[in-house]
Each structure stands twice: as structure tokens, then as C-alpha cells.
Coordinates of C-alpha atoms in Angstrom, one line a residue:
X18 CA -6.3 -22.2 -42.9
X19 CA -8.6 -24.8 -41.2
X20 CA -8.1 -26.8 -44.4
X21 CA -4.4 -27.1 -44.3
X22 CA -4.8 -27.7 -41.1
X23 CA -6.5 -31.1 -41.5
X24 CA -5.2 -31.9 -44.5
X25 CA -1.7 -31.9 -42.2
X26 CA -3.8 -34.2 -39.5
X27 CA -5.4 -36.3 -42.1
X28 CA -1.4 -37.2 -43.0
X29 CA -0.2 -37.4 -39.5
X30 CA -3.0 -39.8 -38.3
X31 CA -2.2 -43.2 -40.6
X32 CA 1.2 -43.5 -39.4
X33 CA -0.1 -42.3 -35.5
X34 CA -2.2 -45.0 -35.7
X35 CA 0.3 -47.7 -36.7
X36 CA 2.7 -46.6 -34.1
X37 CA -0.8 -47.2 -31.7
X38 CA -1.3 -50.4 -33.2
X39 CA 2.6 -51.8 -33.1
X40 CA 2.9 -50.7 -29.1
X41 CA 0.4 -52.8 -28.5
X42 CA 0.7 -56.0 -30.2
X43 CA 4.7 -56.3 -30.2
X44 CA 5.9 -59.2 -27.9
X45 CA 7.5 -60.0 -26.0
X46 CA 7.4 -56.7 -24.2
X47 CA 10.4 -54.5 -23.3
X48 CA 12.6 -55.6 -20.6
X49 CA 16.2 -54.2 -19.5
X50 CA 18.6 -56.9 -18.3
X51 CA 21.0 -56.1 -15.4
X52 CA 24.7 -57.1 -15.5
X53 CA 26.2 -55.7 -12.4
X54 CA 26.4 -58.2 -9.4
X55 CA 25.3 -61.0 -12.1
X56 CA 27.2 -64.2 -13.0
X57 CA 27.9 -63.8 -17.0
X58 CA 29.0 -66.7 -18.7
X59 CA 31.1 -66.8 -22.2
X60 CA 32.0 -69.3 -24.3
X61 CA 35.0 -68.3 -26.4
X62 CA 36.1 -66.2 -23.8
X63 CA 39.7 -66.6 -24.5
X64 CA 39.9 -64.5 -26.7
X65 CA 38.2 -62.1 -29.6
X66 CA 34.8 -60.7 -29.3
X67 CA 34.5 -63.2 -26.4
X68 CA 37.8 -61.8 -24.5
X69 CA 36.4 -58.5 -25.0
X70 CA 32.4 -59.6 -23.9
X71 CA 34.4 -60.5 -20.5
X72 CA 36.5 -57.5 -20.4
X73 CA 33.2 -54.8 -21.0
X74 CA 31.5 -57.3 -18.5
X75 CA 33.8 -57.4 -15.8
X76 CA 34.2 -53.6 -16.4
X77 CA 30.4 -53.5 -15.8
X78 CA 30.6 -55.1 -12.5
X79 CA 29.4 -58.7 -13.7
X80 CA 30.8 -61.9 -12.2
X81 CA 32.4 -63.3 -15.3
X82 CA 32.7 -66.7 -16.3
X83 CA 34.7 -67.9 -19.7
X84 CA 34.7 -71.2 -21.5
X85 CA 37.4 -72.1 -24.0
X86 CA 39.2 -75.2 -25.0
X87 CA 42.8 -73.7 -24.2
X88 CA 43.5 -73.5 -20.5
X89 CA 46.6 -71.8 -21.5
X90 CA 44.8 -68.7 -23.3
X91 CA 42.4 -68.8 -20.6
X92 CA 45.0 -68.2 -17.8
X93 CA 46.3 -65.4 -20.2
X94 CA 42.9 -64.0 -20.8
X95 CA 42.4 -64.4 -16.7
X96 CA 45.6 -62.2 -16.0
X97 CA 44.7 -59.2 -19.1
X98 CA 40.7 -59.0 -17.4
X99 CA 42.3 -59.0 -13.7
X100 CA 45.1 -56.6 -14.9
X101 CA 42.6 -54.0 -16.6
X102 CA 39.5 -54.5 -14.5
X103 CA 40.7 -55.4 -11.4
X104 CA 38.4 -58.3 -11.0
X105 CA 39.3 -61.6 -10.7
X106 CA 37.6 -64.5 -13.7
X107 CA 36.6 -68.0 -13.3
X108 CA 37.6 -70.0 -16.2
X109 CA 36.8 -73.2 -17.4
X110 CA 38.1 -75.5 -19.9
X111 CA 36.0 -77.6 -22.3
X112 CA 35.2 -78.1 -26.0
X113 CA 31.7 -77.2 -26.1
X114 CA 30.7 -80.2 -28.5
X115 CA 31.4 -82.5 -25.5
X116 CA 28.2 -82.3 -23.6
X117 CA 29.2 -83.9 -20.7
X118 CA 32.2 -81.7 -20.4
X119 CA 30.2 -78.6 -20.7
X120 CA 27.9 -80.1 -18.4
X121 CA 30.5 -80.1 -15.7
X122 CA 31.8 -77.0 -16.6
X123 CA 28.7 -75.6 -15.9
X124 CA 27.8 -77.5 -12.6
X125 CA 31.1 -76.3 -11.4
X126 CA 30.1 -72.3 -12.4
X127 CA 26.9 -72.2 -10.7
X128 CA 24.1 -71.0 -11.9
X129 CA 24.2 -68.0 -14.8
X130 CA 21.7 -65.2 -15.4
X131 CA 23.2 -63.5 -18.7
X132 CA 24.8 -66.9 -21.0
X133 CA 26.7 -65.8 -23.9
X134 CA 27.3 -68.2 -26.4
X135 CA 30.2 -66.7 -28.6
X136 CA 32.2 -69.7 -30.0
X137 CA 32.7 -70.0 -33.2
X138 CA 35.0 -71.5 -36.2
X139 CA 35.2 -69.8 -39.6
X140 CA 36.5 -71.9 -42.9
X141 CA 35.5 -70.1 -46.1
X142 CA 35.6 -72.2 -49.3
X143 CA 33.3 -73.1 -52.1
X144 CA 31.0 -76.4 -50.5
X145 CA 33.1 -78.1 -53.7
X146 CA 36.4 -78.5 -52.8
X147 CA 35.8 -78.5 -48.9
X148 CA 35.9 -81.4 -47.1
X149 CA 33.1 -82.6 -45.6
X150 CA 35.1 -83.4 -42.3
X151 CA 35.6 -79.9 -42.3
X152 CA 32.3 -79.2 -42.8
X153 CA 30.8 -81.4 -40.2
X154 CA 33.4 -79.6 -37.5
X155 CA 31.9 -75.9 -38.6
X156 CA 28.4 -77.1 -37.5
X157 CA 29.7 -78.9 -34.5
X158 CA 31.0 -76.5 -32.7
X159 CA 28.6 -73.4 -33.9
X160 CA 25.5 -75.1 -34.3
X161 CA 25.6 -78.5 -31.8
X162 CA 28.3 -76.5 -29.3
X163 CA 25.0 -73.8 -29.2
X164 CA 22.7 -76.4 -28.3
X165 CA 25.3 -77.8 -25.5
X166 CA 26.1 -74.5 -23.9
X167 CA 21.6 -73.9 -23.7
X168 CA 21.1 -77.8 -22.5
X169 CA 23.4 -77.6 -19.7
X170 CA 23.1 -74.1 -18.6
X171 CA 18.8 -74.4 -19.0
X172 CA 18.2 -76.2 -15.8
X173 CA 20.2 -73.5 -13.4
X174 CA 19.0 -70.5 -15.5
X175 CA 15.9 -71.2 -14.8
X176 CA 16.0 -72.1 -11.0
X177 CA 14.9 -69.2 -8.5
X178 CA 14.9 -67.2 -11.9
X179 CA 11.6 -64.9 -10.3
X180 CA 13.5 -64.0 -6.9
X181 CA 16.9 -63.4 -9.3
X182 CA 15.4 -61.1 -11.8
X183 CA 14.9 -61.6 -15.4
X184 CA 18.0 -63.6 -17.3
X185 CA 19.3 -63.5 -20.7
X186 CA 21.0 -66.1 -23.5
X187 CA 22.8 -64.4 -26.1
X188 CA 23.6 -66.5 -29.3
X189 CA 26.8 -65.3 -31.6
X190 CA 25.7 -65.1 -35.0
X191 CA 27.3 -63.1 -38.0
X192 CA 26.1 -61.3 -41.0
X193 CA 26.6 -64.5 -43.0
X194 CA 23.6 -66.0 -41.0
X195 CA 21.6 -63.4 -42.0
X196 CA 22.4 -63.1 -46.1
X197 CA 24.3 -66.4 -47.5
X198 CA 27.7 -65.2 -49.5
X199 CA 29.7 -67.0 -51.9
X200 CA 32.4 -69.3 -50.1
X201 CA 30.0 -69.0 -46.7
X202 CA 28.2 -72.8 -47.4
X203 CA 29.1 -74.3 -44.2
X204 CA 29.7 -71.4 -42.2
X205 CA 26.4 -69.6 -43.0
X206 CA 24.4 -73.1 -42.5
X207 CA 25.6 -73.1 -39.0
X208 CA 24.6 -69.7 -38.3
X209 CA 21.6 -69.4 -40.2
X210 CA 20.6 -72.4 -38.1
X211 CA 21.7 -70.2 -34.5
X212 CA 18.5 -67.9 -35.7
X213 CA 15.9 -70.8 -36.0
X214 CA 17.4 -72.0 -32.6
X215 CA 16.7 -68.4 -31.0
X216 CA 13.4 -67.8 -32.4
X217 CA 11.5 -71.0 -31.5
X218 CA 13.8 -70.7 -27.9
X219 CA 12.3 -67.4 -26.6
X220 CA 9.4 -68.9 -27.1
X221 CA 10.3 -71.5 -24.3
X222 CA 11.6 -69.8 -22.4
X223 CA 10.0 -66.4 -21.9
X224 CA 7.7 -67.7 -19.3
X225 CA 10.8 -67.7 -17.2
X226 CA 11.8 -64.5 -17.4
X227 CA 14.3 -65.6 -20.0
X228 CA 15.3 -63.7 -22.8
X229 CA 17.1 -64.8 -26.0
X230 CA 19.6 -62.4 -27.8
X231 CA 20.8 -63.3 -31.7
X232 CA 24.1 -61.2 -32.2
X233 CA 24.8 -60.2 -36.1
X234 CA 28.6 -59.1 -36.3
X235 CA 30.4 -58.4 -39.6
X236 CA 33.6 -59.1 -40.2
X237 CA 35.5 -58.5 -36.8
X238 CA 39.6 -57.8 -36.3
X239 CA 39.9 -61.0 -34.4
X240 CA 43.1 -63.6 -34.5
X241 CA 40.9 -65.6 -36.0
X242 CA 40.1 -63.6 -39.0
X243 CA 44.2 -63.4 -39.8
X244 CA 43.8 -67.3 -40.1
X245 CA 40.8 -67.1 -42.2
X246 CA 42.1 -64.9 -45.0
X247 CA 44.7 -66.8 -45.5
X248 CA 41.9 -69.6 -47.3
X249 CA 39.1 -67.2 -47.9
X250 CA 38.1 -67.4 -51.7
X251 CA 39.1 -64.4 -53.7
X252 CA 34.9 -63.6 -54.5
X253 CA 34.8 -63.8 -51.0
X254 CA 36.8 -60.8 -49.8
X255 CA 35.2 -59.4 -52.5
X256 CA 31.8 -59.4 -51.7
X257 CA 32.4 -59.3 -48.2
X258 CA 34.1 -56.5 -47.8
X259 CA 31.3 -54.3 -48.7
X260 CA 30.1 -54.5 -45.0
X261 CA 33.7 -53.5 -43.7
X262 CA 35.4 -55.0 -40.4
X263 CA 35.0 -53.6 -36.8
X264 CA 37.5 -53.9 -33.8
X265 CA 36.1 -57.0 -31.2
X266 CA 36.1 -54.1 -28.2
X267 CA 33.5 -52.2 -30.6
X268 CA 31.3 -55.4 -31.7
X269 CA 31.1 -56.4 -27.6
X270 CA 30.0 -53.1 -26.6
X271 CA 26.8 -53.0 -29.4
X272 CA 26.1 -56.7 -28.3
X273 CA 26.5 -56.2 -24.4
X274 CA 24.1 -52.8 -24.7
X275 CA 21.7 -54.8 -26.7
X276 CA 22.0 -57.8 -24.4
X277 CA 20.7 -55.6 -21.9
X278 CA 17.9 -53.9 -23.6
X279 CA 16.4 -57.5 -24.2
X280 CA 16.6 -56.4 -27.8
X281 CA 16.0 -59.5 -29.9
X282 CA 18.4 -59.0 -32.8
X283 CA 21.1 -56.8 -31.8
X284 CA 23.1 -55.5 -35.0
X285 CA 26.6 -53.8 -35.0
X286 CA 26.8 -51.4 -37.7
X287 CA 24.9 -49.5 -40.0
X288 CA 24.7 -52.5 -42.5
X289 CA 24.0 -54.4 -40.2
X290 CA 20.7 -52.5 -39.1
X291 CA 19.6 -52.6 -42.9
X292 CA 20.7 -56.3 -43.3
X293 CA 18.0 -56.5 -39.7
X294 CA 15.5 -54.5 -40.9
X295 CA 15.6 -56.0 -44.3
X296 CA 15.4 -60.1 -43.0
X297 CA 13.0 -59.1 -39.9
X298 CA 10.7 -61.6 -41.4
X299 CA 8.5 -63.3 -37.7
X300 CA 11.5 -62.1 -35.7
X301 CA 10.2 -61.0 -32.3
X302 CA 10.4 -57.1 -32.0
X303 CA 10.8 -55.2 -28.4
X304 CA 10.5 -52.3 -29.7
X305 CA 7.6 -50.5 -31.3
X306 CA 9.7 -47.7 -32.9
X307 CA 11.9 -50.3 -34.6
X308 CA 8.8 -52.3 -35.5
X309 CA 7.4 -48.8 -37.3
X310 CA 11.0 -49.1 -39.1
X311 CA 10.9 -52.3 -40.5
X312 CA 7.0 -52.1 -41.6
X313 CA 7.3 -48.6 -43.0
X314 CA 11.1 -49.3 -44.4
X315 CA 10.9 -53.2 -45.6
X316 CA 9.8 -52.6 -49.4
X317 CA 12.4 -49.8 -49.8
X318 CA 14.9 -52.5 -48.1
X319 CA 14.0 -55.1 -50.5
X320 CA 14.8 -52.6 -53.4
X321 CA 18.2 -52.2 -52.0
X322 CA 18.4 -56.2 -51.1
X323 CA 18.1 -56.5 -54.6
X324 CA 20.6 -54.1 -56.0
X325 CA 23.3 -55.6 -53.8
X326 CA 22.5 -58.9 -55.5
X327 CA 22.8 -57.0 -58.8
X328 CA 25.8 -56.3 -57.8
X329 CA 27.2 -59.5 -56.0
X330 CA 26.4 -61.7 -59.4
X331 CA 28.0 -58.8 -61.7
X332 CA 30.9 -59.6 -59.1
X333 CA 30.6 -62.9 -59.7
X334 CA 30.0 -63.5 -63.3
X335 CA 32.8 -60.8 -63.9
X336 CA 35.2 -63.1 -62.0
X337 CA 34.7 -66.3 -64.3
X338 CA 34.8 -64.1 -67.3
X339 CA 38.5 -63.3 -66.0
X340 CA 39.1 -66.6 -64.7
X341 CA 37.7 -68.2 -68.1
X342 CA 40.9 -65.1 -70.0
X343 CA 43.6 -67.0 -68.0
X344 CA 43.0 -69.9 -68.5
X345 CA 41.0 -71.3 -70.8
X346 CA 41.7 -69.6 -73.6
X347 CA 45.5 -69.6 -76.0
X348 CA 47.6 -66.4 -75.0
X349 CA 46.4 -64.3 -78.0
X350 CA 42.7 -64.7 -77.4
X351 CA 43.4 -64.3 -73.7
X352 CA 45.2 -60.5 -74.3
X353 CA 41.7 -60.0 -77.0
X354 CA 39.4 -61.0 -74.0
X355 CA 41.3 -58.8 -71.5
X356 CA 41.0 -55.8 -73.5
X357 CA 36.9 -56.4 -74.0
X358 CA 36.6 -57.3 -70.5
X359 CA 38.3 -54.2 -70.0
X360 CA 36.6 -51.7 -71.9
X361 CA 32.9 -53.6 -70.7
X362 CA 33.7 -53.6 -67.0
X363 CA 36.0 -50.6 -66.9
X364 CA 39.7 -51.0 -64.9
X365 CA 38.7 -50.4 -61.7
X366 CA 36.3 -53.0 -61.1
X367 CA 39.0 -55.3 -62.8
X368 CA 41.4 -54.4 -60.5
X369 CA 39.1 -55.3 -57.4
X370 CA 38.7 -58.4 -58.8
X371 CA 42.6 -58.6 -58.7
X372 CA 43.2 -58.2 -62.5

């Protein structure tokens, strides 16, 4: 009996003693951020995960601030908050990659404890046939409009930030900043760059009482996704809709809760947590259970980082095998190649790929 008995501790006590070890080198350490009686401030707040960041906020108790180019949807996102919450918005209008007019926008607000930086534009298409106008406007207005908000809100953030308690900036990524997908070149550039941005900011900033937030929605049911369907590649719905889509209302409650757990890297859905795990890399990391996670987890992860690439490329390579039937080849050889295609890759994959 005494044997079993420490042949049970001598299995318990490795993985006691990395739980030991990870609560006492994580950093930064654990903090919970307040949002009641706080000035909140959201770019894209017109409408989206950003209208419904300002809704859960104002909800909360938080004085809410929105930014958005449209003073229009602003005064109609204004009247929905004040008509559900009962609270009363200030909005602003600027295009966050106009520095001074962000600048004013913010010397106007006053100063912000929990900045949320949620704008966003979405154009999926291969890096080939988009323009690089368009291109350059992606990166603007996630990438530079980031940097804008952070410059001009900096300054006040950090003013009096020991007597107001400990503040928060929250950057809006997506999934596509943490894995790049086919038809994502632009898009994913800009996001992926919101994660360098974070990392090296908390580092700034956390000696006053600052803490950074990086946001990894999928897909979200947004007016905004409608519009970016309409151009999204056909690989691209394919090998993005393996994550699924989530309502805005549901993506703003997982980043607000996160938000105020100080959590680094907040994720909204189960694939989301793996896709975290999985790309942790020198991410800081709050929490010492989570830390546990992603050392015990991250070679099983990559395993299954690698099968979904298995199965992205078969995607892919089963696409231009199609593409190269219809047309490339003389009607005759097209019907032989369909019916090979067909019998290798089996009709049901053939009709994802919209055969």
C-alpha cells in the first residue's frame, strides 16, 4: 500500500511543481480592471462588435465614449444605447487615420481608463489581383488608425493613473492575425502587426498601471461581414468557415470579461482558445493555470496545427485541380477529370468546394 502510495505522489509532484514554478515567474501579475463609474472609449462604436462593446459597457455602468467616421450612425447608435440602457453616450466623429482629428476627439472626451480600439476594415482577395490602394487603406485604418487611437489617448491615460486605479487598452484583432488564411494577405498583415504592437506596448506601459488587451474574434454576424462575402474568395469561405461565426453581442461579452480580468489574449470560442494556446509563443500570461495549459498542451497543439494545414492545402490543391477541369482542359477531358477527381476526393468534399 505505501508503495502505491508514492508511486501516486511520485506522479503528482512533476506537474505540482510546474504549477509552483509558473505562479511565480508569470508576469505581469493578475489584475482585475473595473468598468463601472469609468470612462470607456470605442472606436468603431457605431456599430458591430463596437455598438455592442458600448451597449455591454453602458449596461455595466461605464461612461461610454464611441468614435466612428459617420455622425449619422453615431446618433443612431446614441439613441439604440440610451433606448436600452438608459444612459446617455458621448460620441465623437473622426477617421482614426487623421491624427490630428483623433487628437481632438480625444482632448474633447477627457481622459479614458479602459480604450478600446475596435475599428477595423475587411477586403478578402488574393494579394494578386488586389489593388495596392486597397491594400494600403486595410493597414491604415487597422494598423496606423491603432497607433493614432494609443498616441493620442497615452498622455491622459496615464495622468493621475495611481489615484484612478489601474487602466486598460484593448486592441481588436481577429483569428486571421493569429493563423494567415488564403485571401487574408492584407488583412492578416494588419492584424498580425496589432499583436507585435500589444506585446512590446505592455511592456511600456505597465509601470503605469496600464494594461494591454489583444482581442481574437472569428468570423462575427456584423453588417460588415454581409459586405465582405460578397468579394471573399471561394477558398476563403472555405477554409474559414471551419472556425464558425458568432453574434457581435456574444464576441463583446468574451472581450469585455477578458478586458477586465487583465487577461492578455482574450479568445472567443473554443477555436479560438486552441488557436491561443497553440501561437502563445513570448505572449505575456496572467494566469498560471493557463500558463500550465499552454506548456503541458503546446506539442499536442502543434499536432493539431499541423493537421489543419493538411487539411487547408488538400482544400486548396483540390480547388485548382477543379479549377484546372473547367477550364483548362477541352469538354471531353474536363467530364474524364471530373469523374477521377470525383472518385479520389469523394462528392462531398467536391461539393464544398462548390462542384
Amino acid at each position: 500500500m505505501a508503495v502505491v502510495n508514492l508511486f501516486y505522489i511520485s506522479l503528482l509532484l512533476p506537474p505540482l511543481f510546474l504549477l509552483f514554478l509558473l505562479f511565480l515567474i508569470i508576469r505581469p501579475r493578475p489584475v482585475q480592471i473595473p468598468i463601472k463609474k469609468r470612462h470607456v472609449f470605442i472606436t468603431g462604436g457605431s456599430s458591430g462588435i463596437g455598438l455592442a462593446l458600448a451597449h455591454q459597457a453602458a449596461s455595466e455602468g461605464a461612461h461610454v465614449s464611441i468614435l466612428s467616421r459617420s455622425i449619422d450612425k453615431l446618433e443612431e447608435a446614441k439613441n439604440a444605447i440610451k433606448l436600452s440602457a438608459g444612459i446617455d453616450v458621448a460620441i465623437f466623429a473622426a477617421d482614426v487615420r487623421d491624427f490630428e482629428a483623433v487628437q481632438r476627439a480625444i482632448d474633447e472626451a477627457g481622459p479614458i481608463d479602459v480604450l478600446i480600439v475596435n475599428q477595423g476594415v475587411f477586403v478578402a482577395q488574393e494579394l494578386e489581383e488586389q489593388k495596392l490602394d486597397e491594400v494600403r487603406f486595410i493597414i491604415d485604418v487597422n494598423l496606423m488608425g491603432s497607433f493614432n487611437m494609443i498616441k493620442a489617448a497615452l498622455p491622459g491615460m496615464k495622468r493621475s493613473r495611481k489615484d484612478r486605479g489601474p487602466g486598460s487598452i484593448a486592441l481588436m484583432s481577429s483569428q486571421a492575425g493569429q493563423v494567415g488564411i488564403y485571401g487574408y494577405t492584407a488583412y492578416s498583415a494588419s492584424k498580425f502587426g496589432l499583436r507585435g504592437l500589444a506585446e512590446a506596448l505592455q511592456q511600456e506601459v505597465i509601470g503605469d498601471n496600464i494594461h494591454v488587451s489583444l482581442v481574437f474574434p472569428p468570423d462575427t454576424e456584423t453588417p460588415g461581414l454581409v459586405e465582405e462575402n460578397k468579394r471573399k474568395p471561394q477558398l476563403t469561405s472555405i477554409i474559414a468557415a471551419s472556425s464558425g461565426a458568432m453574434k457581435a453581442d456574444q464576441v463583446a461579452k468574451k472581450a469585455l470579461d477578458g478586458i477586465k480580468s487583465g487577461s492578455f489574449i482574450i479568445p472567443c470560442n473554443f477555436e479560438g482558445i486552441l488557436l491561443s494556446i497553440a501561437t502563445a509563443g513570448l505572449s505575456p500570461q496572467r494566469s498560471y493555470l493557463m500558463a500550465f495549459v499552454e506548456v503541458v498542451a503546446a506539442g499536442i497543439l502543434r499536432i493539431a496545427a499541423l493537421c489543419f494545414q493538411w487539411n487547408w492545402y488538400g482544400s486548396i490543391e483540390k480547388w485548382h485541380v477543379q479549377k484546372n477541369c473547367k477550364h483548362r482542359m477541352p469538354p471531353l477531358t474536363s467530364v474524364i477529370c471530373f469523374i477521377v477527381t470525383r472518385k479520389a476526393f469523394g462528392p462531398w468534399n467536391l461539393e464544398a468546394l462548390g462542384t
